[in-house]
Amino acid sequence: MRLPMRFYGDPVLREKTQPVGEVTEELLRLAADMVETMHEESGVGLAAPQIGRTESLCVVEVPADVDVDEEGNRLHPDIDMPMILINPEITAFSDDQESMEEGCLSFPGIGGQIRRPLAIALSYTTPEGGRVEHSLTGFLSRVVQHEVDHLNGVLFIDRMSPVRKVALSGRLKRMSRETEAALGLA
Ligand code: NI
């Protein structure tokens, strides 16, 4: 089932999510609905707050032809997509950083260059309930960092350069006001 998206200005996007205690049927149903919603929205990642939930849960799907190095070799051939990440935790960041254009389904039409560590060590619970660890790099590492930020109430605009944020401030204020009005908060 496709779930309704939450947009910038919705307080749930600033909430820190709660750890999942046990992997239940209901949680797996939610994860499946999030994967379907991500596909329908043509996104590469979706975090629970973006559909109004507060579980520490996000889903990621980077197409195989994007998950490649400069020579076209697959970077993470051992990782199946979509990834369902329960209680994900980034346990290490590389010193190397990279800047790249990002967008977010909760900010339609808004993008900006975001500098992030190139590689991470990621630990998470799988739908089967086991805890696994992976080293991620490149675009997949970036998407996971973006989604784990969401689980901590951190949004990509928080990581934009001050100059870009100033340039976007009018549009962001308008988006926030529209969301608040739609929610009956304004
Ligand atoms: Ni996002």
XYZ file of C-alpha atoms and ligand atoms in Angstrom:
187
model
C 0.000 0.000 0.000
C 1.305 3.404 -0.966
C 1.589 5.652 2.095
C 1.013 9.423 2.119
C 4.225 11.448 2.202
C 5.061 14.004 4.883
C 6.670 17.255 3.793
C 8.958 19.903 5.216
C 7.166 21.760 7.989
C 5.611 18.577 9.392
C 6.904 18.253 12.992
C 7.329 14.466 12.617
C 10.342 15.093 10.355
C 12.161 16.644 13.333
C 11.356 13.817 15.741
C 14.063 11.400 16.763
C 12.833 7.868 16.063
C 12.540 5.091 18.643
C 14.519 1.829 18.409
C 12.509 -1.151 17.189
C 12.262 -3.752 19.963
C 11.193 -6.793 18.016
C 10.741 -7.488 14.299
C 7.001 -8.158 14.081
C 4.679 -8.952 11.162
C 3.341 -5.418 11.467
C 6.822 -3.906 11.142
C 7.552 -6.040 8.055
C 4.215 -4.918 6.547
C 5.225 -1.301 7.192
C 8.636 -1.895 5.560
C 6.960 -3.446 2.491
C 4.601 -0.450 2.238
C 7.591 1.884 2.525
C 9.363 0.056 -0.335
C 6.214 0.366 -2.464
C 5.921 4.079 -1.592
C 9.601 4.673 -2.425
C 9.076 3.021 -5.837
C 5.902 5.011 -6.543
C 7.710 8.241 -5.616
C 10.754 7.277 -7.739
C 13.030 7.675 -4.722
C 16.219 5.811 -3.769
C 15.493 5.910 -0.041
C 12.666 6.514 2.429
C 12.743 6.852 6.212
C 9.847 6.208 8.620
C 9.314 9.892 9.631
C 8.686 10.714 5.957
C 5.476 8.690 6.147
C 4.657 9.883 9.653
C 6.081 7.008 11.700
C 8.612 7.077 14.510
C 10.197 3.622 14.294
C 13.933 3.457 13.575
C 13.332 2.031 10.099
C 14.342 3.065 6.604
C 14.459 1.485 3.160
C 17.031 2.049 0.411
C 17.204 0.968 -3.203
C 20.123 2.030 -5.361
C 19.896 0.593 -8.901
C 22.714 -1.832 -9.800
C 23.853 0.349 -12.714
C 24.362 3.289 -10.326
C 26.214 1.215 -7.708
C 29.463 1.223 -9.712
C 32.925 2.743 -9.562
C 34.497 4.840 -12.345
C 35.379 1.687 -14.310
C 31.811 0.436 -14.106
C 32.548 -2.303 -11.556
C 29.806 -3.045 -9.055
C 30.687 -1.581 -5.632
C 28.425 -3.741 -3.430
C 27.686 -6.979 -5.339
C 26.910 -8.814 -2.080
C 24.094 -6.462 -1.025
C 20.557 -7.247 -2.186
C 18.152 -4.422 -2.968
C 15.942 -3.085 -1.583
C 17.755 -2.830 1.758
C 15.451 -2.813 4.772
C 17.372 -1.223 7.613
C 16.010 -1.684 11.139
C 17.766 0.223 13.935
C 20.598 1.250 11.580
C 23.719 2.698 13.154
C 26.696 4.243 11.419
C 29.679 3.094 13.445
C 32.499 4.715 11.430
C 32.962 7.475 8.844
C 35.861 7.867 6.396
C 38.017 10.995 6.557
C 37.577 11.322 2.781
C 34.597 13.462 1.891
C 32.714 14.122 -1.297
C 30.197 16.751 -2.367
C 27.204 15.774 -4.488
C 23.757 17.088 -5.444
C 21.006 15.638 -3.222
C 17.250 15.852 -3.142
C 14.647 14.540 -0.709
C 11.084 13.284 -1.235
C 9.952 15.528 1.654
C 11.287 18.595 -0.225
C 9.780 18.395 -3.737
C 11.741 20.447 -6.249
C 14.543 21.397 -3.878
C 18.143 20.249 -4.244
C 21.584 21.200 -3.125
C 25.193 20.122 -2.897
C 25.866 18.194 0.305
C 29.330 17.273 1.577
C 29.476 13.893 3.321
C 32.051 11.265 4.242
C 32.655 9.008 1.230
C 32.517 5.698 3.109
C 30.847 4.386 6.259
C 30.597 1.276 8.393
C 26.923 0.423 8.869
C 25.369 -1.920 11.406
C 21.635 -2.808 11.263
C 19.010 -5.411 12.040
C 17.659 -7.329 9.029
C 14.010 -8.360 8.516
C 15.122 -11.855 9.641
C 16.135 -10.320 12.964
C 19.918 -10.743 12.791
C 22.398 -7.940 13.229
C 24.773 -7.432 10.255
C 27.556 -5.029 9.335
C 28.581 -3.675 5.943
C 31.161 -1.233 4.646
C 29.504 1.116 2.160
C 30.965 3.644 -0.243
C 29.935 5.941 -3.071
C 26.293 6.721 -3.799
C 24.915 3.913 -1.599
C 26.882 5.261 1.385
C 25.453 8.731 0.697
C 21.846 7.505 0.486
C 22.182 5.546 3.734
C 23.706 8.580 5.491
C 20.783 10.725 4.277
C 18.207 8.182 5.550
C 19.922 7.626 8.921
C 19.935 11.425 9.337
C 16.128 11.340 8.915
C 15.904 8.811 11.774
C 17.687 11.356 13.976
C 15.459 14.257 12.922
C 18.254 15.694 10.748
C 17.301 16.984 7.282
C 19.547 17.523 4.272
C 19.006 21.289 4.396
C 20.810 21.208 7.767
C 23.938 20.096 5.893
C 23.747 22.635 3.051
C 26.202 25.507 2.793
C 24.979 28.704 4.499
C 24.969 30.415 1.079
C 22.657 27.776 -0.431
C 20.377 27.874 2.603
C 20.022 31.626 2.316
C 19.237 31.251 -1.400
C 16.518 28.691 -0.590
C 15.122 30.384 2.519
C 12.078 31.930 0.796
C 11.037 28.632 -0.815
C 11.615 26.715 2.414
C 9.513 29.172 4.428
C 6.705 28.900 1.880
C 6.852 25.081 1.867
C 6.807 24.982 5.661
C 3.830 27.366 5.822
C 1.897 25.327 3.229
C 2.539 22.100 5.145
C 1.483 23.683 8.444
C -1.691 25.019 6.831
C -2.500 21.591 5.340
C -2.002 19.992 8.770
C -4.135 22.629 10.448
C -1.167 23.850 12.497
C -1.122 27.378 11.113
Ni 15.172 12.599 2.498
